[in-house]
Short mmCIF file of C-alpha atoms and ligand atoms in Angstrom, two decimals:
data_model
loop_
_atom_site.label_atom_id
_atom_site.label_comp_id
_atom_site.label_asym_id
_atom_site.label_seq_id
_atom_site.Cartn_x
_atom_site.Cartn_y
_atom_site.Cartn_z
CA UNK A 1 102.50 109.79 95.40
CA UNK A 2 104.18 106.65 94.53
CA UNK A 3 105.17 102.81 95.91
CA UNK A 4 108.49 102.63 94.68
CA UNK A 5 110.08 101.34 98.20
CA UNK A 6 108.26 100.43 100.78
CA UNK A 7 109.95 102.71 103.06
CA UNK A 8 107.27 105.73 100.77
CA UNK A 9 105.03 104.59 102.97
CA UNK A 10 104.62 106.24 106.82
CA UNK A 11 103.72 104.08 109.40
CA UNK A 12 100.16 106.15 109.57
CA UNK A 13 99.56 105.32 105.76
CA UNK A 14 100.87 102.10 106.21
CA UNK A 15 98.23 101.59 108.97
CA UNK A 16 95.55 102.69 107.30
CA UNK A 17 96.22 100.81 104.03
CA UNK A 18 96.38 97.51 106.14
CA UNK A 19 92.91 98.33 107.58
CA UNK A 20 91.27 99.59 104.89
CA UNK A 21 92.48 96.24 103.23
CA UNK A 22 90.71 93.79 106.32
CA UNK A 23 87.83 96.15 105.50
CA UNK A 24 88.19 95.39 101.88
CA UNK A 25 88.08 91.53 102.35
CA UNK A 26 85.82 90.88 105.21
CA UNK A 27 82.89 92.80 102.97
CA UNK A 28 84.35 90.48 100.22
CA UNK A 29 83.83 87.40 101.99
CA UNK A 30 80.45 88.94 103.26
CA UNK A 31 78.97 89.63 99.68
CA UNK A 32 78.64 93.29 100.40
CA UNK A 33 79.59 95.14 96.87
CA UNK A 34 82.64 96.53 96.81
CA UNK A 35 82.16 101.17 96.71
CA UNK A 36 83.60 102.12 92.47
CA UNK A 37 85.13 104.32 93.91
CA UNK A 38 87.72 104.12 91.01
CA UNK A 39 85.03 104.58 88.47
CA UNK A 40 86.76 106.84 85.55
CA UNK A 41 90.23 105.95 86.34
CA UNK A 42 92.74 103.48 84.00
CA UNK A 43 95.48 101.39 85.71
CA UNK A 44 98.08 100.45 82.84
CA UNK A 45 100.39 97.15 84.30
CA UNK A 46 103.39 97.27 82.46
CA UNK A 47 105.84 93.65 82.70
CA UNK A 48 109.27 93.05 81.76
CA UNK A 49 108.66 89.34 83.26
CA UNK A 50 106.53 87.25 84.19
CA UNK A 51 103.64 87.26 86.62
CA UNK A 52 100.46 85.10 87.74
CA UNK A 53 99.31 87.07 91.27
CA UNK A 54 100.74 90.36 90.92
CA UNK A 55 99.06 90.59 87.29
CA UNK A 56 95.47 89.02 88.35
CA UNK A 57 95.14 90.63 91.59
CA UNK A 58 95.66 94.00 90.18
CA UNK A 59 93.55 93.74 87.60
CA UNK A 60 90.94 92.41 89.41
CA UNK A 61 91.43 94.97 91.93
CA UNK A 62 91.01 97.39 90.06
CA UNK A 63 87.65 95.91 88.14
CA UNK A 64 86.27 95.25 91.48
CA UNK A 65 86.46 99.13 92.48
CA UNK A 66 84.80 100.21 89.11
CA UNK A 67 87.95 100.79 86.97
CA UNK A 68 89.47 99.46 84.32
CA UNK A 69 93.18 98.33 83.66
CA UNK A 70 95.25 97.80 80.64
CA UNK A 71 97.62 94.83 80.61
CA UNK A 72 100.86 95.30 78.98
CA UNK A 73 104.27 93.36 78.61
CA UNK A 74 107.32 95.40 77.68
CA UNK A 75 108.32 93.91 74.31
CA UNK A 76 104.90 94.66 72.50
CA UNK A 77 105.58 98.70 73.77
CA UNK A 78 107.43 100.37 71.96
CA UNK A 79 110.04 100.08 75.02
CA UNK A 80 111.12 96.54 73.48
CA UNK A 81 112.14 98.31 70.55
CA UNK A 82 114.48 100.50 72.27
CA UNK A 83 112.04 103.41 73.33
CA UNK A 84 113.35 105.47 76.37
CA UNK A 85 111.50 105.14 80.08
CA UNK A 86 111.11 108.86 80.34
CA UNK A 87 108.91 109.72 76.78
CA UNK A 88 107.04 106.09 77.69
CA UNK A 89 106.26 107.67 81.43
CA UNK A 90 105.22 110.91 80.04
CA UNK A 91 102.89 109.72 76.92
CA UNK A 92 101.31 107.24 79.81
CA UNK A 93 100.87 110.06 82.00
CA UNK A 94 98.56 111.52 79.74
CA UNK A 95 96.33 108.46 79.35
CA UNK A 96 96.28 106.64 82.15
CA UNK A 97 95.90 107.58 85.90
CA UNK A 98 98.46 105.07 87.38
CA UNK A 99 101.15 102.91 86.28
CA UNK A 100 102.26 99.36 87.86
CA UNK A 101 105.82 98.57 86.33
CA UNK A 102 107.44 95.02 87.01
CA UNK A 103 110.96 95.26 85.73
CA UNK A 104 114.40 94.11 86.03
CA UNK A 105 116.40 97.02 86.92
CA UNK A 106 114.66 98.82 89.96
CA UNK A 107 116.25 102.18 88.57
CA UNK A 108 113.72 101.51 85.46
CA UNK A 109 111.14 101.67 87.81
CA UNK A 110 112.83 105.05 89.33
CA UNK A 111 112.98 106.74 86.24
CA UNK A 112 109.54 106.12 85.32
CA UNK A 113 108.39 107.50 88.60
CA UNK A 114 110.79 110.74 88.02
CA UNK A 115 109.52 111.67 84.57
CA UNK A 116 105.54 110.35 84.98
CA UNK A 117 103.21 112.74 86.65
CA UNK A 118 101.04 110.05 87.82
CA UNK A 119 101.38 107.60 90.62
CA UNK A 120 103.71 104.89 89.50
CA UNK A 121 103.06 101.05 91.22
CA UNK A 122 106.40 98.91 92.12
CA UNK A 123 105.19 95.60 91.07
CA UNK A 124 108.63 93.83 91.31
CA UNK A 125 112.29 94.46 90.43
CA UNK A 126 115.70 93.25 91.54
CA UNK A 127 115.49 95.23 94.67
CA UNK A 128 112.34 95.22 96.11
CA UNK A 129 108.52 93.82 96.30
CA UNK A 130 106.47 96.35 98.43
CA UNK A 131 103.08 94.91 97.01
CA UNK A 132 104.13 91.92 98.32
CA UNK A 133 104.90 93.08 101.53
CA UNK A 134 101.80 94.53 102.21
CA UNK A 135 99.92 91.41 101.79
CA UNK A 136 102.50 90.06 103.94
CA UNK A 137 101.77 92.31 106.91
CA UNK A 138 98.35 92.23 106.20
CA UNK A 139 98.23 87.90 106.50
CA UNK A 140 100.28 88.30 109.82
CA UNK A 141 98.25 90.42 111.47
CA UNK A 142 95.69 88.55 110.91
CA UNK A 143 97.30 85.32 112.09
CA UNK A 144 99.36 86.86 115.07
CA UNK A 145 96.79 89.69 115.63
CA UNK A 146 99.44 92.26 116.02
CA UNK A 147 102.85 93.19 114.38
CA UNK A 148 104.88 95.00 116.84
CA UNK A 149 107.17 92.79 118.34
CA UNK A 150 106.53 89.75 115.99
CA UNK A 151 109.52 87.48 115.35
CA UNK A 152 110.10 87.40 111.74
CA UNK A 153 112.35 84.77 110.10
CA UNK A 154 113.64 84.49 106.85
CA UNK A 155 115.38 81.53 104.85
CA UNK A 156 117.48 81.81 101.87
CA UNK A 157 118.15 84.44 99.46
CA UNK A 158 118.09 87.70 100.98
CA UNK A 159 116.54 89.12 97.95
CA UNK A 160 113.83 91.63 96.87
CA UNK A 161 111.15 90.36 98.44
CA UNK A 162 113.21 90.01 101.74
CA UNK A 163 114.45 93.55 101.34
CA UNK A 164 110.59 95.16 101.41
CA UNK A 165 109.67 92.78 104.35
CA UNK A 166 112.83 94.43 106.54
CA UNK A 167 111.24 97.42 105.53
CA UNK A 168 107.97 96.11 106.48
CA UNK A 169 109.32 95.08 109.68
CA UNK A 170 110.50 98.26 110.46
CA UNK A 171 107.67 100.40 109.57
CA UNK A 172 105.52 98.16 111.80
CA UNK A 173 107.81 96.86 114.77
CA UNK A 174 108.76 93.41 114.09
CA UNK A 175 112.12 91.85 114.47
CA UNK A 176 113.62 90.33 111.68
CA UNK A 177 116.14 87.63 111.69
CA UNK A 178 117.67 86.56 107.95
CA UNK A 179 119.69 83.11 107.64
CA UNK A 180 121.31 83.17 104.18
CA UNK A 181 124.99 81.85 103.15
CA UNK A 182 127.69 84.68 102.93
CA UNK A 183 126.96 86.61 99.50
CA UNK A 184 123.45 85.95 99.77
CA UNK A 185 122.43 89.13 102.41
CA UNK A 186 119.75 91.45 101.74
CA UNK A 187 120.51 94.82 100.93
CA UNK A 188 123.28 96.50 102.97
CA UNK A 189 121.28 100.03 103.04
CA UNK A 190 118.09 98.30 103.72
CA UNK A 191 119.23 96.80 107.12
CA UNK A 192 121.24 99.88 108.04
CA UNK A 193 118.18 102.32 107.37
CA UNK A 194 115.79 99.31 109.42
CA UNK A 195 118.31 99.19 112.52
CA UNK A 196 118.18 102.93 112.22
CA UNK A 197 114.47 103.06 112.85
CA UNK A 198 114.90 100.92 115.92
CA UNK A 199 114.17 97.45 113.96
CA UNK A 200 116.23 94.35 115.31
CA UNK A 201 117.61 92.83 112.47
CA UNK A 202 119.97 89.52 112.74
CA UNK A 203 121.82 88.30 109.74
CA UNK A 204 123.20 84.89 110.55
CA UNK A 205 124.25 81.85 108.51
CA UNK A 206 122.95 79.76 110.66
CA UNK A 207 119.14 78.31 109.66
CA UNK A 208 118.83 76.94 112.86
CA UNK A 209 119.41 80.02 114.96
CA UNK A 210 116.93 82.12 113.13
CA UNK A 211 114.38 79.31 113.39
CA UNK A 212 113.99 79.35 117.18
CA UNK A 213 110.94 80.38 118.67
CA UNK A 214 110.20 82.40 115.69
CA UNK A 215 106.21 83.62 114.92
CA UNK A 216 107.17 83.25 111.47
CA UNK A 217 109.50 81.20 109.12
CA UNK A 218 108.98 83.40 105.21
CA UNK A 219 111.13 81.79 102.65
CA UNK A 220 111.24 82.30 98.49
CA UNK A 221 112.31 80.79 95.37
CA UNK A 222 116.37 80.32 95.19
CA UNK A 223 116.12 81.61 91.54
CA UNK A 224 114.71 84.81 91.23
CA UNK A 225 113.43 86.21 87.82
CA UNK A 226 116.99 87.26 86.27
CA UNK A 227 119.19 85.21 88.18
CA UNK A 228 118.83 82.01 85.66
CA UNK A 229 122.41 81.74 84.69
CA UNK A 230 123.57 81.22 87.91
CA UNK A 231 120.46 78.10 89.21
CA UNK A 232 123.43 76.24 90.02
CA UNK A 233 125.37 77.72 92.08
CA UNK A 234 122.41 78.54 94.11
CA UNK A 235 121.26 75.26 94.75
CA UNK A 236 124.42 74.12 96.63
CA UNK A 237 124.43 77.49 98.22
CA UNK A 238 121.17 78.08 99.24
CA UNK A 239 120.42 73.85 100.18
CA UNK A 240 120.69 74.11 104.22
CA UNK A 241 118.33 76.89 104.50
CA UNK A 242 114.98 74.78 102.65
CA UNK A 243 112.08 74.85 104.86
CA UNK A 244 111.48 71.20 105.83
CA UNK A 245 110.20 69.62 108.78
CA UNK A 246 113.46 69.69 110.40
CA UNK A 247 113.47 73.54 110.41
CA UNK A 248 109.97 74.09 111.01
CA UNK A 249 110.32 72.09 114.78
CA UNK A 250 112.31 75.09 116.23
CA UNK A 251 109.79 77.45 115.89
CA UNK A 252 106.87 78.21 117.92
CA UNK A 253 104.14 75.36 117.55
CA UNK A 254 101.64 77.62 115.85
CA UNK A 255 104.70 79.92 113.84
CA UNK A 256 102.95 80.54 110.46
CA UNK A 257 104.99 79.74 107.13
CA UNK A 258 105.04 82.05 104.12
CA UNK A 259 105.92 81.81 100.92
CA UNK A 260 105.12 84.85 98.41
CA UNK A 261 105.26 82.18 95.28
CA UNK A 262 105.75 80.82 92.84
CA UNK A 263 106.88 77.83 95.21
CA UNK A 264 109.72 75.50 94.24
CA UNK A 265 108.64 72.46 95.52
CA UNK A 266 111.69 70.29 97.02
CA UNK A 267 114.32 73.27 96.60
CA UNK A 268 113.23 76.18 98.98
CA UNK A 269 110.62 74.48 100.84
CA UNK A 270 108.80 71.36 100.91
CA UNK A 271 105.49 69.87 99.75
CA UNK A 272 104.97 68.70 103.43
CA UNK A 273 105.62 71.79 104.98
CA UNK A 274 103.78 73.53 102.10
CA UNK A 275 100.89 71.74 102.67
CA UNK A 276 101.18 72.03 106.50
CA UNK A 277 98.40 73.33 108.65
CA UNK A 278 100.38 76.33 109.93
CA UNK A 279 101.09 77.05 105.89
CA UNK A 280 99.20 80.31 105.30
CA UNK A 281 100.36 80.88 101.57
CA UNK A 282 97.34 80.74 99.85
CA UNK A 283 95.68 83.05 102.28
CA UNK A 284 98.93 85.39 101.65
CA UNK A 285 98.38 85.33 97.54
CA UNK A 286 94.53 86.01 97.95
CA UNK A 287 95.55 88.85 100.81
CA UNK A 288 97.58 91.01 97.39
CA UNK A 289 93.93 91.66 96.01
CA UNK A 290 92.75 93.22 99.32
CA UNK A 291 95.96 94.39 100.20
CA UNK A 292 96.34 96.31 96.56
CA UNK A 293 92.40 97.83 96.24
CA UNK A 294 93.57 99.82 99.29
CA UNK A 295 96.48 100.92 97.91
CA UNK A 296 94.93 101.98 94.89
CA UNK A 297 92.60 103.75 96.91
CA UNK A 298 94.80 105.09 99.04
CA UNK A 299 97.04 106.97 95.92
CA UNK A 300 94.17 107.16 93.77
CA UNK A 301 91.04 108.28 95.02
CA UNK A 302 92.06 111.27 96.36
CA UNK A 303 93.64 112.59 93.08
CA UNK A 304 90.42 114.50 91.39
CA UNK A 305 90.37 114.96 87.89
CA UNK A 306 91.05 118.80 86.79
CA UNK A 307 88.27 118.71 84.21
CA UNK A 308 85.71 117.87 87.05
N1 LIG B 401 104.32 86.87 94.48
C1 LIG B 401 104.23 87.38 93.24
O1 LIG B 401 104.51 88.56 93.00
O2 LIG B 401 103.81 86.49 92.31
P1 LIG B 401 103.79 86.69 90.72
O3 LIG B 401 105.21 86.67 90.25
O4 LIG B 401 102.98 85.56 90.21
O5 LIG B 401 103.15 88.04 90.43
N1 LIG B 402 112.17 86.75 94.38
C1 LIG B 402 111.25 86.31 93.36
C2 LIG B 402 109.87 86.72 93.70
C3 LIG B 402 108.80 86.32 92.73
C4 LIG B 402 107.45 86.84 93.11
C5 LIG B 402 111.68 86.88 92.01
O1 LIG B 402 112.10 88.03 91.96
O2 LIG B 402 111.61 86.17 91.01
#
């Protein structure tokens, strides 16, 4: 099995990877040793760009249930040097027992999952962030204490990391509202396939109107990792949805404000509102360690090795 989308997930698995992960994190906190459970097995991260908590929290992950990972960026593969996906997936495959991939192109990620024979990690692309989201869900149940029927809004770009969190929202009940400028929507397919699985989903342009009374305002950079050329642009564009003070008011007095980071301090949201009791962002970032060691788990433990 893979996590290429989040919609791989059912909501059963889903479930269970989100409680397994509080399980994870309250014997964390506790001091109780984490089971090795993933003695024996070799997670290879493979990234095309950047990364500070998707990197670290995998790795440590990983170390912390008694495996080991190998950290690679693209361009010291052979891949930088023009080798295909598909021969790269299957050598791996023969190595390693699971593959995270951040990349650009989300059909890179795709094609690595169609040609490995090992469970293949989406750890970013242009498309979607499903590790992301299930930190996501993982910090608001923990804050709201339940999902279904959570008011979810989101500010800005409607962009990969907004496009898993529909899907989160729809796996798990919540309603979604997205304010973004015309151009700026998240993924046409993605809100179709959420409405058809009963999820209320409101694209508006107005900030305001997606603000009120929400449980949760979720925002991102304005730049995402291959959209450089055009930081411009997107500042005018994307200026009247910033989470500020302003914003923040028309919520619910204890809404919760996320941010997956890296933050942009003064463009998307700011420093105030960053540093704001109801900010739970740092609690989000440390939730992708739990929030990953059960999805390892979950697609790795029960794969037994043949030779055993
Ligand atoms: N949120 C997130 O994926 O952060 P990194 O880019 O640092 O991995
Ligand atoms: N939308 C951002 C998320 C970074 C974690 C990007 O793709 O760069």
């Amino acid at each position: 099995m893979d996590l290429i989308s989040i919609f791989d997930l059912s909501h059963a698995e889903l479930k269970a990877i989100l409680e397994k992960a509080a399980e994870l994190k309250k014997k964390r906190r506790e001091g109780v040793k984490t089971s090795t459970d993933l003695e024996g097995k070799t997670l290879a991260l493979i990234f095309e760009k950047p990364s500070t908590r998707t990197r670290v929290s995998f790795e440590v992950a990983m170390r912390e249930l008694g495996g080991k990972v190998l950290s690679l960026n693209w361009n010291e593969l052979q891949l930088g040097r023009g080798e295909r996906v598909q021969e790269t997936a299957k050598v791996l495959s023969s190595y390693v027992d699971a593959v995270m991939i951040r990349a650009y192109r989300h059909a890179t990620v795709e094609e690595f999952a169609h040609y490995a024979s090992i469970p293949v990690i989406n750890g970013l692309t242009d498309f979607e962030h499903p590790c992301q989201t299930l930190a996501d869900l993982m910090t608001i149940q923990e804050y709201k204490r339940q999902l279904a029927g959570v008011n979810v809004a989101w500010f800005g770009d409607g962009n990969n990391v907004c496009n898993s969190l529909i899907g989160g929202a729809a796996l798990t009940r919540m309603n979604m509202r997205v304010a973004c400028p015309k151009g700026y929507e998240p993924d046409e397919g993605i809100v179709e396939r959420a409405k058809n699985m009963g999820c209320e989903v409101l694209i508006t342009a107005n900030a305001e109107e997606a603000a009120i009374d929400t449980d949760v305002l979720y925002t991102d950079v304005w730049v995402s990792m291959g959209d450089e050329a055009e930081r411009e642009q997107r500042m005018t564009d994307l200026q009247i949805y910033q989470l500020n003070e302003d914003l923040v008011k028309r919520a619910k007095k204890d809404a919760i404000l996320m941010h997956c980071m890296p933050v942009h301090i003064g463009e998307e949201m700011t420093e105030v509102v960053m540093n704001s009791v109801n900010s739970v962002i740092f609690e989000q970032a440390e939730n992708r360690l739990h929030a990953q060691k059960a999805l390892l788990l979950h697609l790795l433990f029960s794969t037994k090795n043949p030779l055993l």
